Coordinates of C-alpha atoms in Angstrom, one line a residue:
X1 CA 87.3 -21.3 -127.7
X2 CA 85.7 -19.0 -125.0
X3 CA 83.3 -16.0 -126.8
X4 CA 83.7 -12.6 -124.5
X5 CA 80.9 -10.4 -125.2
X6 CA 81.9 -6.7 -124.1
X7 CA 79.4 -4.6 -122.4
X8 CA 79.0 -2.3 -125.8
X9 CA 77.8 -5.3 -127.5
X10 CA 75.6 -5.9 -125.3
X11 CA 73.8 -2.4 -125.3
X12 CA 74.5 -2.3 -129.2
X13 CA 72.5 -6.0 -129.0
X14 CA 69.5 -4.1 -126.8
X15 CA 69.5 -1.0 -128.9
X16 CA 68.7 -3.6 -132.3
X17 CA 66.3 -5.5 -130.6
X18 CA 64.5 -2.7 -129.6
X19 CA 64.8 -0.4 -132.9
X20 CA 63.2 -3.6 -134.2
X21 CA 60.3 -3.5 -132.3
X22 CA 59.5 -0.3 -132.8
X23 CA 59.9 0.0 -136.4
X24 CA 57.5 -3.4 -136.3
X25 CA 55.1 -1.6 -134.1
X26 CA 55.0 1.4 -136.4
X27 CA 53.9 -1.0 -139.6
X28 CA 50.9 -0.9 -137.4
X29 CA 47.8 0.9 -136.6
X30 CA 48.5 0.8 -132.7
X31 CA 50.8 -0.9 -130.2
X32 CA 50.2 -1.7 -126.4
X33 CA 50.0 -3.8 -123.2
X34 CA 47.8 -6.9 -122.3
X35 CA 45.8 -6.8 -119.4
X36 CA 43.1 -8.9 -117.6
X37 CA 40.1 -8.5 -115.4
X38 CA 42.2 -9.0 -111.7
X39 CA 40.0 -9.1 -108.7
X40 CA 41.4 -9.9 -105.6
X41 CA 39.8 -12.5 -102.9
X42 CA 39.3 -11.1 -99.6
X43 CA 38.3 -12.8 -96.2
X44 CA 34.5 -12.7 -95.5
X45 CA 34.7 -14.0 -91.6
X46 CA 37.4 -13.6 -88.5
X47 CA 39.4 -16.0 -87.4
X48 CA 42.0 -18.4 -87.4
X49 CA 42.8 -19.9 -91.7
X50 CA 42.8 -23.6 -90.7
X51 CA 43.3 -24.7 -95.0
X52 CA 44.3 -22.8 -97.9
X53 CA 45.3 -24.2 -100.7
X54 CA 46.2 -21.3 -103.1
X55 CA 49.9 -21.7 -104.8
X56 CA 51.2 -18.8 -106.9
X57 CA 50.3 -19.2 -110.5
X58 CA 47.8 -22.4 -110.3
X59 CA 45.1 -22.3 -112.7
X60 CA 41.7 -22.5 -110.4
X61 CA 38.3 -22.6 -111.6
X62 CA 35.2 -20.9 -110.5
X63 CA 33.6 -22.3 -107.4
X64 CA 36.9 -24.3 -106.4
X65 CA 37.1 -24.4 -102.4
X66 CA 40.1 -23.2 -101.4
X67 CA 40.1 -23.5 -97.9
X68 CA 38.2 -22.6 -94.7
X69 CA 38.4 -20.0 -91.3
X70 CA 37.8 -21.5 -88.1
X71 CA 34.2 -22.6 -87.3
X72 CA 34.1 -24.2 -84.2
X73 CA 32.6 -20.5 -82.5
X74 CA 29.5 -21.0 -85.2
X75 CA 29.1 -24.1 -85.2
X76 CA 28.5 -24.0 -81.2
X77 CA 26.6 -20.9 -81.8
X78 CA 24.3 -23.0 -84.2
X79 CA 23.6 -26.0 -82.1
X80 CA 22.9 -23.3 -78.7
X81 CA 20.2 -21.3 -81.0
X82 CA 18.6 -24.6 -82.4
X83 CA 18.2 -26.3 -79.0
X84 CA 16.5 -23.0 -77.6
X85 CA 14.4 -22.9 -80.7
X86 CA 13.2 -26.7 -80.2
X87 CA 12.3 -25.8 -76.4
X88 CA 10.3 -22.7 -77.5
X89 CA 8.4 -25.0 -79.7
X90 CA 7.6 -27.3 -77.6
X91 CA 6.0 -25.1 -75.8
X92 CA 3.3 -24.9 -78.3
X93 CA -0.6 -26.0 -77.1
X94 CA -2.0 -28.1 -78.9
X95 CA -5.2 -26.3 -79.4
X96 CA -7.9 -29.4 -80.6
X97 CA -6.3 -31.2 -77.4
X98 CA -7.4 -28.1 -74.7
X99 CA -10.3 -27.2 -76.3
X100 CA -12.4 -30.9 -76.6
X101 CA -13.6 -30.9 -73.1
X102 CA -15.1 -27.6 -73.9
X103 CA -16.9 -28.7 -77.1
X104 CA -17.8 -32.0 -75.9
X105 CA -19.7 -30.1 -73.3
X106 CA -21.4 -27.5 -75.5
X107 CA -22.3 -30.5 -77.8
X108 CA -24.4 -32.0 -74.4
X109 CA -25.5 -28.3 -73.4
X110 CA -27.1 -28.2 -76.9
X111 CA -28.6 -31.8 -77.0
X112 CA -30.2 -30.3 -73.9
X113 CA -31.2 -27.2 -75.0
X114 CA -33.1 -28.7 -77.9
X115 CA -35.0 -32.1 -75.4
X116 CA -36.1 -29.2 -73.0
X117 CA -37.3 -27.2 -76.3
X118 CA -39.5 -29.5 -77.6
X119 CA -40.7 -30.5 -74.0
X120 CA -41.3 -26.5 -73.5
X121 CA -43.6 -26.8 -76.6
X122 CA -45.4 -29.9 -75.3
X123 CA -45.8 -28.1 -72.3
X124 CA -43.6 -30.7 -70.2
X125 CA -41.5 -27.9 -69.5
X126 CA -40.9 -24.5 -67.8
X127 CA -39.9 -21.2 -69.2
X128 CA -37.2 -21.1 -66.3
X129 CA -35.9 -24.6 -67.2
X130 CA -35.6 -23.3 -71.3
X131 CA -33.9 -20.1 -70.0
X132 CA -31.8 -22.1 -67.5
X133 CA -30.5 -24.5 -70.9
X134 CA -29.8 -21.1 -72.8
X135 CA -27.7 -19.8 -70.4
X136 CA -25.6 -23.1 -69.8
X137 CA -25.1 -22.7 -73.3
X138 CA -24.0 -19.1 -74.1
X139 CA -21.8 -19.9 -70.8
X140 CA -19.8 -22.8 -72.8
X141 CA -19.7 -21.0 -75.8
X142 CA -18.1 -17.8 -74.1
X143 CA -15.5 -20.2 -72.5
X144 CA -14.4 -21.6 -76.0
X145 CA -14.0 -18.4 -77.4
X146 CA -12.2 -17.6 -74.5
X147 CA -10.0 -20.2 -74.3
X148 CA -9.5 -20.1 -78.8
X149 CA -7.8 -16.4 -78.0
X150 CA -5.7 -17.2 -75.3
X151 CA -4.3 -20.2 -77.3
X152 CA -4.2 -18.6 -80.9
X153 CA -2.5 -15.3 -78.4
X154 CA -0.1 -18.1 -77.2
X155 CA 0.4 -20.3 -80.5
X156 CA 1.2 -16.8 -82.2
X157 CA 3.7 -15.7 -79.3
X158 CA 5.5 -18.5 -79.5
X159 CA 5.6 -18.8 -83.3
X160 CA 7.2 -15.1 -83.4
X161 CA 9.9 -16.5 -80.8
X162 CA 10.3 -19.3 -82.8
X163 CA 11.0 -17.4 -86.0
X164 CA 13.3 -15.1 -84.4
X165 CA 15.6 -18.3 -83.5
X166 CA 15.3 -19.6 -87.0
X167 CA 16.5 -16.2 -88.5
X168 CA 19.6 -16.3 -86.3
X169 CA 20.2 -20.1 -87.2
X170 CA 20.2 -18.6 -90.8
X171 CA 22.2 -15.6 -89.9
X172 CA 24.5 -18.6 -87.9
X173 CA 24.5 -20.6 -91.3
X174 CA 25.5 -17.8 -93.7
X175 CA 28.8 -16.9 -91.7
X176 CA 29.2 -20.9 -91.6
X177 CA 29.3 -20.3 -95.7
X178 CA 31.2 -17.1 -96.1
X179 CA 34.0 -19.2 -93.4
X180 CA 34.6 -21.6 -96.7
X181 CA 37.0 -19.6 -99.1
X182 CA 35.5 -20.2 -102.7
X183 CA 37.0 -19.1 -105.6
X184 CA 35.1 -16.3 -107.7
X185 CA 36.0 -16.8 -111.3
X186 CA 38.3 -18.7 -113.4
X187 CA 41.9 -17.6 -114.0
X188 CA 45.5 -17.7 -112.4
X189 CA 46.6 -16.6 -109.2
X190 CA 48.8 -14.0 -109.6
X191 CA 49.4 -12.8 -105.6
X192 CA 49.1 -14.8 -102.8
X193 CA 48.7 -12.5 -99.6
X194 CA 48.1 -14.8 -96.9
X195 CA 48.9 -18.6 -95.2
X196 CA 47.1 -21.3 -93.5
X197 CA 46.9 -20.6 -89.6
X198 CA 47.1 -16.9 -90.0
X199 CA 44.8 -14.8 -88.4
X200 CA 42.4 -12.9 -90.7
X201 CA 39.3 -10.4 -90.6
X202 CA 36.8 -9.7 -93.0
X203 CA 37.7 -7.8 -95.9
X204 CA 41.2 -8.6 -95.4
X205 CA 43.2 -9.8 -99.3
X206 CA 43.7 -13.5 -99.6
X207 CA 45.0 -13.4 -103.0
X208 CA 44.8 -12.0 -106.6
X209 CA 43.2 -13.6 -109.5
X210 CA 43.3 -12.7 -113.5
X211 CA 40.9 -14.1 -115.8
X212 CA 43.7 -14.6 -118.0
X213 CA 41.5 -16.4 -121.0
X214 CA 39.6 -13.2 -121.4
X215 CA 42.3 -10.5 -121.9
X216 CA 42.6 -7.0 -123.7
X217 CA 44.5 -5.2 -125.4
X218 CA 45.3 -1.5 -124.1
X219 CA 46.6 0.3 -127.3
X220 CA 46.8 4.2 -128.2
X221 CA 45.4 5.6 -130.8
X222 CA 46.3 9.5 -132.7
X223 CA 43.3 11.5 -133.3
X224 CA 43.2 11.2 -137.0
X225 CA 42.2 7.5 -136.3
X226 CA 39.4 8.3 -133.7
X227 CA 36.6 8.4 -136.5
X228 CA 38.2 4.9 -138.3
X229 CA 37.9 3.2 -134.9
X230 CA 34.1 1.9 -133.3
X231 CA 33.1 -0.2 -130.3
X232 CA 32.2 -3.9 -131.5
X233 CA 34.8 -3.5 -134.5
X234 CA 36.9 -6.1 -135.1
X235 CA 40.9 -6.3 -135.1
X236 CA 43.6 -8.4 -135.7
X237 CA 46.0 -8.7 -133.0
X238 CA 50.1 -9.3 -133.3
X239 CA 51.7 -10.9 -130.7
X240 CA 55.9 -11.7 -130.8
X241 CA 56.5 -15.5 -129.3
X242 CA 60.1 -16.6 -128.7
X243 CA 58.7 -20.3 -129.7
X244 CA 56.8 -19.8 -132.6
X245 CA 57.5 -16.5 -134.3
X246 CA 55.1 -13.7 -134.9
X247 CA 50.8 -15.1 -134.1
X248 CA 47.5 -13.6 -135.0
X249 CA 44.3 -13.2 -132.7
X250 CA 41.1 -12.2 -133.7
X251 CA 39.9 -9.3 -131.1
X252 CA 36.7 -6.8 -131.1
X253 CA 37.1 -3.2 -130.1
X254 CA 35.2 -3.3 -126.6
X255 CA 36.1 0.2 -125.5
X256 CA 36.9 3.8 -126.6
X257 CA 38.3 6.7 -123.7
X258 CA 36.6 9.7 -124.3
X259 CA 39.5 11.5 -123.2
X260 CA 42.3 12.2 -124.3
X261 CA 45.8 11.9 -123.0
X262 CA 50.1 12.4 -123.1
X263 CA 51.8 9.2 -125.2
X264 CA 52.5 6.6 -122.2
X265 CA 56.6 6.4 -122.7
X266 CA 56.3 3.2 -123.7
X267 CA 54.1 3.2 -126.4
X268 CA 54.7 3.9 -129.8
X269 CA 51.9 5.1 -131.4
X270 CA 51.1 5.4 -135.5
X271 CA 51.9 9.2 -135.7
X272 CA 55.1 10.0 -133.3
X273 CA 54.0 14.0 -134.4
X274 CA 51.1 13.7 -132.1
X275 CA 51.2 14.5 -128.7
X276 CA 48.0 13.3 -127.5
X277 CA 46.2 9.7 -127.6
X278 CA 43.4 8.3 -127.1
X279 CA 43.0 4.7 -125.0
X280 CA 41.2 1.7 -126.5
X281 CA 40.7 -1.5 -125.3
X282 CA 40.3 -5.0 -127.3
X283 CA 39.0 -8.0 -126.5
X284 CA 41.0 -11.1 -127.2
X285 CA 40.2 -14.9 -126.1
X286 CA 43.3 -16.3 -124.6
X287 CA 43.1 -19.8 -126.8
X288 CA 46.4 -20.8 -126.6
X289 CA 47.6 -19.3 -123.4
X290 CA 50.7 -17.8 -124.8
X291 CA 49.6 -14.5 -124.4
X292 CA 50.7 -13.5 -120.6
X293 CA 50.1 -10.3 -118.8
X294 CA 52.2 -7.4 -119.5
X295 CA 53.3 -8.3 -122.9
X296 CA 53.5 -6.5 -126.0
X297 CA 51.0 -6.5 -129.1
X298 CA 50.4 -4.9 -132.2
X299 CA 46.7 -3.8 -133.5
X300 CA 45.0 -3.3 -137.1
X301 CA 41.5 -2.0 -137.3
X302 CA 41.0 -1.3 -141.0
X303 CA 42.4 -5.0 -141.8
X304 CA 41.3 -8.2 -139.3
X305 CA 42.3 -10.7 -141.7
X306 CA 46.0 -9.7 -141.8

């Protein structure tokens, strides 16, 4: 036997369901709509997506790689800066090297300096010859100094050059990491906004995620419950499942509007009298999963054990 359900059934079947609801809602302090922290992924380098593998609705964790942009540009980049930095480097002197003929002579010019001394005071030797020694000496000692600053000027020259290739190699290396997508937190893709082999910029959406463990619960509240309401208070939460009937969720008041504002249409609130309501947010932990974005939920402040 065939069942024909008329279109005034149907609406007289909506119009019960949702009387139901309502009246259910209004057995508590507050009603209203789940939410969760979204944040959406964008690209942090140009170029061409070569992998991304981000499905609708996956579950991804924090730190996942998704997928990369083009590299090859950087990567050629990288290896051109590093060989230029290697040649600059080799350029250095090595100082001890250029500068040991120099000492090696001032260590004779002093050996001298001191036989010709003690032959000046045995009178086996001129003034001219001790004056002669001294000069030979100051002479080599001049031409070390000399050459010590033009090396150090050199060495510290070619150290600045050096640096300045290491810092691009660095600069290189950071758009090398922000070409790998990573994902930030974890929670479900809701969006997906782009495909592998697309061309992309920075700053351009990839996709959107919800932490979807952490939610809240956005319920209005009338003015004569402002004062019975606190941040940090706890709540029990109400939430309808087709599966398993009415379930309960501990949840902590996390935040208060200061502002007031019009009843949302879809919200019943405790007092239909009042015009005006005031936004609060509570924190619930996801446990189960069952509760999804979007859904319905019932509030009571004054009794979390309920």
């Amino acid at each position: 036997m065939r069942t024909i359900i008329t279109k005034s059934a149907i609406i007289s079947l909506l119009l019960f369901i949702t009387i139901s609801c309502n009246r259910n809602s209004l057995t508590h302090d507050a009603s209203g709509i789940f939410e969760a922290t979204e944040i959406i992924v964008s690209a942090e380098a140009s170029g061409k997506i070569e992998q991304f593998d981000v499905i609708e609705g996956n579950v991804l964790t924090a730190g996942q790689r998704l997928g990369y942009i083009d590299t090859t540009q950087l990567y050629l980049q990288k290896l051109l800066l590093q060989t230029s930095g290697k040649a600059v480097s080799a350029r250095r002197p090595d100082i001890s090297a250029q500068i040991a003929s120099t000492k090696e002579q001032i260590t004779k010019a002093e050996l001298e300096h001191t036989r010709i001394s003690n032959l000046l005071r045995d009178g086996a030797a001129t003034q001219k010859q001790m004056d002669d020694a001294e000069s030979q000496l100051r002479v080599l000692q001049k031409t070390l100094a000399a050459q010590l600053n033009s090396l150090t000027t050199s060495t510290n020259s070619i150290d600045t050059e050096s640096s300045a290739y290491e810092i691009q190699v660095a600069q290189i290396e950071d758009k090398l990491r922000k070409s790998h997508i990573v994902n930030p937190i974890d929670g479900t893709v809701l969006t997906k906004y782009a495909e592998a082999k697309e061309m992309t910029i920075p700053g351009q959406p990839l996709y959107k995620i919800a932490d979807t463990r952490h939610l809240f619960l956005r319920a209005y509240i009338v003015s004569p419950q402002l004062e019975k309401v606190k941040i940090g208070q706890s709540a029990a939460i109400f939430v309808n499942s087709v599966d398993e009937g009415q379930k309960t969720y501990q949840g902590t008041v996390s935040w208060i509007s200061d502002k007031a504002e019009f009843t949302p249409k879809t919200i019943q609130t405790h007092d239909e009298r009042q015009n005006l309501v005031y936004a609060v947010k509570i924190a619930v932990e996801n446990v189960d999963g069952l509760i999804k974005i979007g859904m319905y939920g019932d509030v009571d402040f004054n009794n979390s054990g309920k």
